[in-house]
Structure formats: C-alpha cells, structure tokens
Coordinates of C-alpha atoms and ligand atoms in Angstrom, one line a residue:
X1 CA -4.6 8.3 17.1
X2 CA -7.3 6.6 15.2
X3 CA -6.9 3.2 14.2
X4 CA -9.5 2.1 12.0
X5 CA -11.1 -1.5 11.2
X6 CA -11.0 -3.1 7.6
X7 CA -12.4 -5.5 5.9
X8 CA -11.0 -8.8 4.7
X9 CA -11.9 -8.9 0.9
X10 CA -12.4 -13.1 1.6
X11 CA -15.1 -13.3 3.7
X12 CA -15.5 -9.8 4.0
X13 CA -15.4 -10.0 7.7
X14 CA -14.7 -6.2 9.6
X15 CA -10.9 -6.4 11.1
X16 CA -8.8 -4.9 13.4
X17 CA -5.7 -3.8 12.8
X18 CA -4.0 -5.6 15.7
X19 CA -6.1 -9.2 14.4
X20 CA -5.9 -8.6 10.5
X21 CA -2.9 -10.6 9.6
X22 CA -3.4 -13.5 11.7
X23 CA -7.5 -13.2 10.3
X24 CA -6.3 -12.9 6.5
X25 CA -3.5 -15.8 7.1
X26 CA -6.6 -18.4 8.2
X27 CA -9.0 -17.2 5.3
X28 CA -6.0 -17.7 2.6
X29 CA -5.6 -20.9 4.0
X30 CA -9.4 -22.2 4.1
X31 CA -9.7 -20.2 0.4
X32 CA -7.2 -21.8 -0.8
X33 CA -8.4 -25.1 0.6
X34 CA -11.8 -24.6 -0.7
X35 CA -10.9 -23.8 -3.8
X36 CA -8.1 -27.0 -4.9
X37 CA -11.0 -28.9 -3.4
X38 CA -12.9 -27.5 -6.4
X39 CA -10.4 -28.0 -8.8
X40 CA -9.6 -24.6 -9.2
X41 CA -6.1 -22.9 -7.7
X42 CA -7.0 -19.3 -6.3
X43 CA -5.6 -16.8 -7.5
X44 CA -2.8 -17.1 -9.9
X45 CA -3.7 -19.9 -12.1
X46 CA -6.0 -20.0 -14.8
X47 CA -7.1 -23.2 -16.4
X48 CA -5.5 -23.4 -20.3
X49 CA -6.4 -26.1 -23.2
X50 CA -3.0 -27.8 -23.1
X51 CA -1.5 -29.6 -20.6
X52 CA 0.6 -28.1 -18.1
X53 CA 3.8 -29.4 -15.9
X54 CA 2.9 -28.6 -12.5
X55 CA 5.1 -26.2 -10.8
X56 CA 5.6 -23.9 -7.8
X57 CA 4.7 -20.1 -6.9
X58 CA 5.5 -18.6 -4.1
X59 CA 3.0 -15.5 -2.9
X60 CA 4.1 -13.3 0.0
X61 CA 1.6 -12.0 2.1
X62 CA 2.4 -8.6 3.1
X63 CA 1.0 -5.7 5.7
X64 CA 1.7 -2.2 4.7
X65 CA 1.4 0.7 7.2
X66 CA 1.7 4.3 8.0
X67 CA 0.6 7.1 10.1
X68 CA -0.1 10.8 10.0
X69 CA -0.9 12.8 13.0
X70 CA -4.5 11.9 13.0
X71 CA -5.0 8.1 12.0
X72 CA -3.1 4.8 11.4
X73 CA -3.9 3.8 7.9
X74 CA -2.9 -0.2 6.5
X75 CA -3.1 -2.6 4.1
X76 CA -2.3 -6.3 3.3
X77 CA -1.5 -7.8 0.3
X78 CA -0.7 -11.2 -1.4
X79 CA 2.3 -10.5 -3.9
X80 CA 3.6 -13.2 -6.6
X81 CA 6.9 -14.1 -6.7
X82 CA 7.1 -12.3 -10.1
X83 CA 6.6 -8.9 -9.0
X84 CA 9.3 -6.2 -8.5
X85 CA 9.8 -3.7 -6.0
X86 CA 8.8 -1.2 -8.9
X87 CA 5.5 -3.2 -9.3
X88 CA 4.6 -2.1 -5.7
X89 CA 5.9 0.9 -5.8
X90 CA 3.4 2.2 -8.5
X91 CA 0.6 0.6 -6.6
X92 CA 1.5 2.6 -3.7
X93 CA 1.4 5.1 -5.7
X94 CA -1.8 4.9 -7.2
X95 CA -3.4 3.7 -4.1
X96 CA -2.3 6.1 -1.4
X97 CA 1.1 8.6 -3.1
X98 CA 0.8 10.2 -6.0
X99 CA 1.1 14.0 -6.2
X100 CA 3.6 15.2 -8.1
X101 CA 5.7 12.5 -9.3
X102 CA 8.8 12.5 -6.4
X103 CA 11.3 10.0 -6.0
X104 CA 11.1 7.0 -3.3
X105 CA 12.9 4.0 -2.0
X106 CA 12.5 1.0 -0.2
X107 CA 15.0 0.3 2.2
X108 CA 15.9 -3.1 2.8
X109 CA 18.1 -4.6 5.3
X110 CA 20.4 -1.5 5.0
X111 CA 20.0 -1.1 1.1
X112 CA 18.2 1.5 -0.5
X113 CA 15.8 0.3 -4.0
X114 CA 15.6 3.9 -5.7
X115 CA 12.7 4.6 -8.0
X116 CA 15.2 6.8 -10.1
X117 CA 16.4 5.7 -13.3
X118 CA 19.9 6.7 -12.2
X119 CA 20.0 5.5 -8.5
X120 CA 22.9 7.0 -6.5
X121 CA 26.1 4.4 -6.9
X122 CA 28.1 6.9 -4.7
X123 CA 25.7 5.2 -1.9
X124 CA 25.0 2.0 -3.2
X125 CA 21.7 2.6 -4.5
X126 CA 20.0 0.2 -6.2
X127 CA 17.5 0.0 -9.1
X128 CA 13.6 -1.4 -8.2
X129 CA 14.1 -3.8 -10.8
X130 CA 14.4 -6.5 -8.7
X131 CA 11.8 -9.5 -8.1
X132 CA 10.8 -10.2 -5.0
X133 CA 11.1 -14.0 -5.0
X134 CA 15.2 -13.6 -6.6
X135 CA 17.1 -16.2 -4.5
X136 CA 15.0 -15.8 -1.7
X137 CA 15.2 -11.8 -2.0
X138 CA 12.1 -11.9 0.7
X139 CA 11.5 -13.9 3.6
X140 CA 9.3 -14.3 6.1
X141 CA 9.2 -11.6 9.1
X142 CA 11.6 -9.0 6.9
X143 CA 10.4 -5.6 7.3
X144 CA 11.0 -2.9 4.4
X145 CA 10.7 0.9 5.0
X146 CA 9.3 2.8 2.3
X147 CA 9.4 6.4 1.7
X148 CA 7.9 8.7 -0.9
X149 CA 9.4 12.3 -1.7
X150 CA 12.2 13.5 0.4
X151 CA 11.0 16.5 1.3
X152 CA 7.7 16.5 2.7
X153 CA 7.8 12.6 2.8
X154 CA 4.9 9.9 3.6
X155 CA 6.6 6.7 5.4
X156 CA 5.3 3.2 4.8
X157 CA 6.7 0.1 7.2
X158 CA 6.0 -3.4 5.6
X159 CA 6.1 -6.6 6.6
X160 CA 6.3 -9.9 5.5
X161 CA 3.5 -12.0 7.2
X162 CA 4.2 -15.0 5.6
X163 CA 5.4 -16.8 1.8
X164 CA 3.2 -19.1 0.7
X165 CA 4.3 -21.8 -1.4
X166 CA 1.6 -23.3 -4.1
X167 CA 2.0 -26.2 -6.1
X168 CA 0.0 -25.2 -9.4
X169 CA -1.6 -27.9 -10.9
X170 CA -1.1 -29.5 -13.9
X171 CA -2.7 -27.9 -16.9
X172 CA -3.5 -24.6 -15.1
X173 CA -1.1 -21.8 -16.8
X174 CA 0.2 -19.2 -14.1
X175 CA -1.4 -15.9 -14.7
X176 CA 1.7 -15.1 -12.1
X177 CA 3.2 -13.3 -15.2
X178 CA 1.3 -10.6 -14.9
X179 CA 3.2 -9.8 -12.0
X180 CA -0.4 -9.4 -10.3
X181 CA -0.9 -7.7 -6.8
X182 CA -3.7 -8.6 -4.9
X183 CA -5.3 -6.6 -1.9
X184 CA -6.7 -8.5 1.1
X185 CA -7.6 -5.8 3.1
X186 CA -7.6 -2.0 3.6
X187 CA -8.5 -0.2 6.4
X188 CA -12.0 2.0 6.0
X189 CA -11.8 5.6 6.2
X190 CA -10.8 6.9 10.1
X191 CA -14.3 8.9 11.3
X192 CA -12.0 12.3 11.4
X193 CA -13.6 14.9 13.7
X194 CA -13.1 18.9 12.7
X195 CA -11.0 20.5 15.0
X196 CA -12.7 23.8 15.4
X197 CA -16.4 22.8 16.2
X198 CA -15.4 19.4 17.2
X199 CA -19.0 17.9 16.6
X200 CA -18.8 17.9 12.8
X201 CA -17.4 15.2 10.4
X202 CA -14.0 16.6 8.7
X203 CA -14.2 17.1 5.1
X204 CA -11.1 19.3 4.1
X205 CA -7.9 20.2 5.1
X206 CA -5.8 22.9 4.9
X207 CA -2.5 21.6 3.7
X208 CA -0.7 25.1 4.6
X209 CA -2.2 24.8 8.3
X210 CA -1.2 21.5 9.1
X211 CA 2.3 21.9 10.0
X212 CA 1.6 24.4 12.8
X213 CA -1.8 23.9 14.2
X214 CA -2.3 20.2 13.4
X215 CA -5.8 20.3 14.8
X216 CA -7.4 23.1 13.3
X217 CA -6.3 22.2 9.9
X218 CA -8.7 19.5 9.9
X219 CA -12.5 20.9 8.8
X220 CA -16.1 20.3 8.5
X221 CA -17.9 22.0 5.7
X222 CA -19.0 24.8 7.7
X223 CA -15.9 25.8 9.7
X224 CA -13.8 25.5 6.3
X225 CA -16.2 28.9 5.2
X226 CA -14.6 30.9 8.0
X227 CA -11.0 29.0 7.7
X228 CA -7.9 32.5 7.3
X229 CA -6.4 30.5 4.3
X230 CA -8.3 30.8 1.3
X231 CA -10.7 27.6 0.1
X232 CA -9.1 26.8 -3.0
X233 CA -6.0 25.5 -0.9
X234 CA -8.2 23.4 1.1
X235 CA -8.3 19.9 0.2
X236 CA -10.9 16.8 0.2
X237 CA -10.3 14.2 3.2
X238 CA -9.1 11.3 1.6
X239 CA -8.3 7.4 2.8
X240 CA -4.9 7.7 2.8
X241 CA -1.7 8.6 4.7
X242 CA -1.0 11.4 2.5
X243 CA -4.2 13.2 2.9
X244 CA -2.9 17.2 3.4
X245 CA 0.6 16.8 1.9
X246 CA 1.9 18.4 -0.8
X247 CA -0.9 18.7 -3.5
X248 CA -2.5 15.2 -2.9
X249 CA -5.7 15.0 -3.5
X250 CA -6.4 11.1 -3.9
X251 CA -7.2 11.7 -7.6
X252 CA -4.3 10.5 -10.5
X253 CA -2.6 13.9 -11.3
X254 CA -2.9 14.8 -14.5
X255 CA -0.1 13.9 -15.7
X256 CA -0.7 9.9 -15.4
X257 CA -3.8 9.8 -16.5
X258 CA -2.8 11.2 -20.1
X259 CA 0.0 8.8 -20.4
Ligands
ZN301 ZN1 -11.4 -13.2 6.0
ZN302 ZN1 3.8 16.5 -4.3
ZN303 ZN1 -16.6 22.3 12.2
ZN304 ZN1 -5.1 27.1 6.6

C-alpha cells in the first residue's frame, strides 16, 4: 500500500499523511493570525463599502480518504458553515468520482444523505440538502462514510478535524454564501510501478483485469502493447481512488461538461 505525501496549499510545505491534519490545523491558525493582524479575515470575508455587523462563521476542517488496492489517496478541506452535504458531494465528484453519473450517500451516524431526488423513505433516507452547520449538524471528531455507485463502488471515510469559529469583522461581507469549499491539501500522485516488468512507471490500466489479477492490470507504456485485452479498454493512471473503475477516466464525462 502506497501512501503518498501532499502538500499543504498554506505554506506549501510536503506532508504526510499520518502529520497532515495536525500540520494544516497550526498553519490555519498562524494564517489566520497573520492575516486579522493585517486587517484582512482569510478566507471567507471580503471587504464591502458599507458597514457591516460583525458576526460569526463556523468552518469545519475536514480529511477525506480512501484506498484502492494499490495506494491510499486523501484530502483536507476547510468547509463553511453554509455548505450542504450536496455541495461536497459534487466536489467529490468532480475531483476524484465522476463516471457515469451513479447515486451516493453519506452515511451519518446511522442515517443515510442520498443524492437521489427521491431518497428511499422506506429506509429513512434523507435528502443532501442539508447544511452542515444546522444546529450543530457537524461536530468535531464525527466521521461520515461516503460511497459512490452501488455497484462497483469507491468508499470515502471523512473526518471532522476540527470547527473553527471566526468572528468576521465589521464591514467585511461573508463571501460564506457562496457556500465555498476550500482544499488544504491533496495527496501527489502515488509513484505506481507496472506489474509485468516491474521497473517501469505505470501509465494505464486495464479496468477488465483488475478484478482478477490486480497486479498485472497495472502497465507501463510498453507492457500495455502486449497486454490480451485490447488498448482501447485501457485507461490513463489518474490521482484518484477511482482510477480503473467503471469508465473513469479523471476527465468530466461528457455529459457535465455540456450542461
Ligand atoms: Zn502548512
Ligand atoms: Zn461509471
Ligand atoms: Zn512494464
Ligand atoms: Zn486486461
């Protein structure tokens, strides 16, 4: 299992996995410092013309991972108190997901958030319309499961680092509206090794081939020219924890990109 370093997009310091979230929680605090200090409140508000009332915002910091057979992949992010569980769903989507438009859910302390318009009432499914700072919806150490499509499905395990509670100046206008996601860190791209030569950097898999030999699915240029199943079925190696699956090819399908 490869678990790769990231880097902190603060002070753009390489991470470990194991030392990200305690890392990211002392740079939000010294940026956030630094920045009242200069009069300006990273990263929600924005300064307006008229005056303000001063108010509060509560950000979660979150880490977000999963793992394939090959790699641990992660992610932190700082989430306003305005955002919905369907906010983050489409960012997981366009970030590491989206193939060919399945269903998901969060699942959260025993309640399942479906992305479907009609969630299942027979099972108490709920819609992901549903902010995460609602009466204290999110706290602190909570840890949400995530799935995407049911059948061949890519797990996500979140959890909340912290909630950090800002008191927004005066005059500044929250930009919080926006519902506005922010990523902190991501983890670089795991240094996968092709399983048939293994000396060459992998470049493709073979999404048919991964269920049975896991190893061999995974291909350097060269090796994918002798590879049984035939190359347009081979797809790029991409950052995420859906590279191989189903027709994901870390490119927005078609569909998306002509809405
Ligand atoms: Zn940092
Ligand atoms: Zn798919
Ligand atoms: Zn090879
Ligand atoms: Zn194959």
């Amino acid at each position: 299992m490869i678990i790769p370093r990231g880097q902190c997009v603060i002070c753009k310091e390489q991470l470990s996995f194991s030392l990200a979230s305690r890392h990211i929680e002392l740079c939000l605090d010294s940026f956030s410092a630094a920045c009242l200090n200069k009069g300006e409140s990273f990263p929600y508000a924005k300064t307006a013309k008229g005056k303000g009332i001063s108010r509060h915002l509560d950000q979660f910091h979150v880490s977000v991972w999963a793992e394939n057979s090959v790699a641990r992949y992660w992610l932190h992010l700082l989430l306003s108190e305005d955002s919905t569980l369907r906010d983050l769903d489409k960012f997981f989507r366009s970030t590491w997901l989206e193939c060919c438009g399945h269903l998901s859910k969060f699942e959260i302390r025993g309640v399942n958030y479906s992305s479907s318009s009609f969630p299942d009432r027979e099972f108490d499914d709920r819609s992901m319309n549903v902010k995460l700072g609602d009466s204290l919806f999110l706290k602190a150490g909570d840890q949400l499961k995530y799935e995407y499509d049911f059948g061949t499905t890519t797990k996500l395990e979140i959890k909340v680092i912290s909630i950090r509670r800002r008191r927004m100046m005066a005059g500044s206008e929250l930009e919080s509206r926006s519902r506005q996601l922010i990523l902190l860190a991501r983890n670089d791209p795991p240094d996968i090794v092709c399983g048939k030569c293994s000396s060459m950097k992998a470049e493709l898999v073979c999404p048919l081939c991964i269920w049975e030999e896991n190893k061999g699915s995974w291909l350097c240029r060269n090796c994918s020219k002798s590879h049984k199943c035939r190359v347009r079925y081979l797809r790029p190696i991409v950052n995420s924890p859906r590279v191989g699956l189903c027709g994901y090819t870390g490119e927005a399908p078609l569909y998306l990109s002509s809405l």
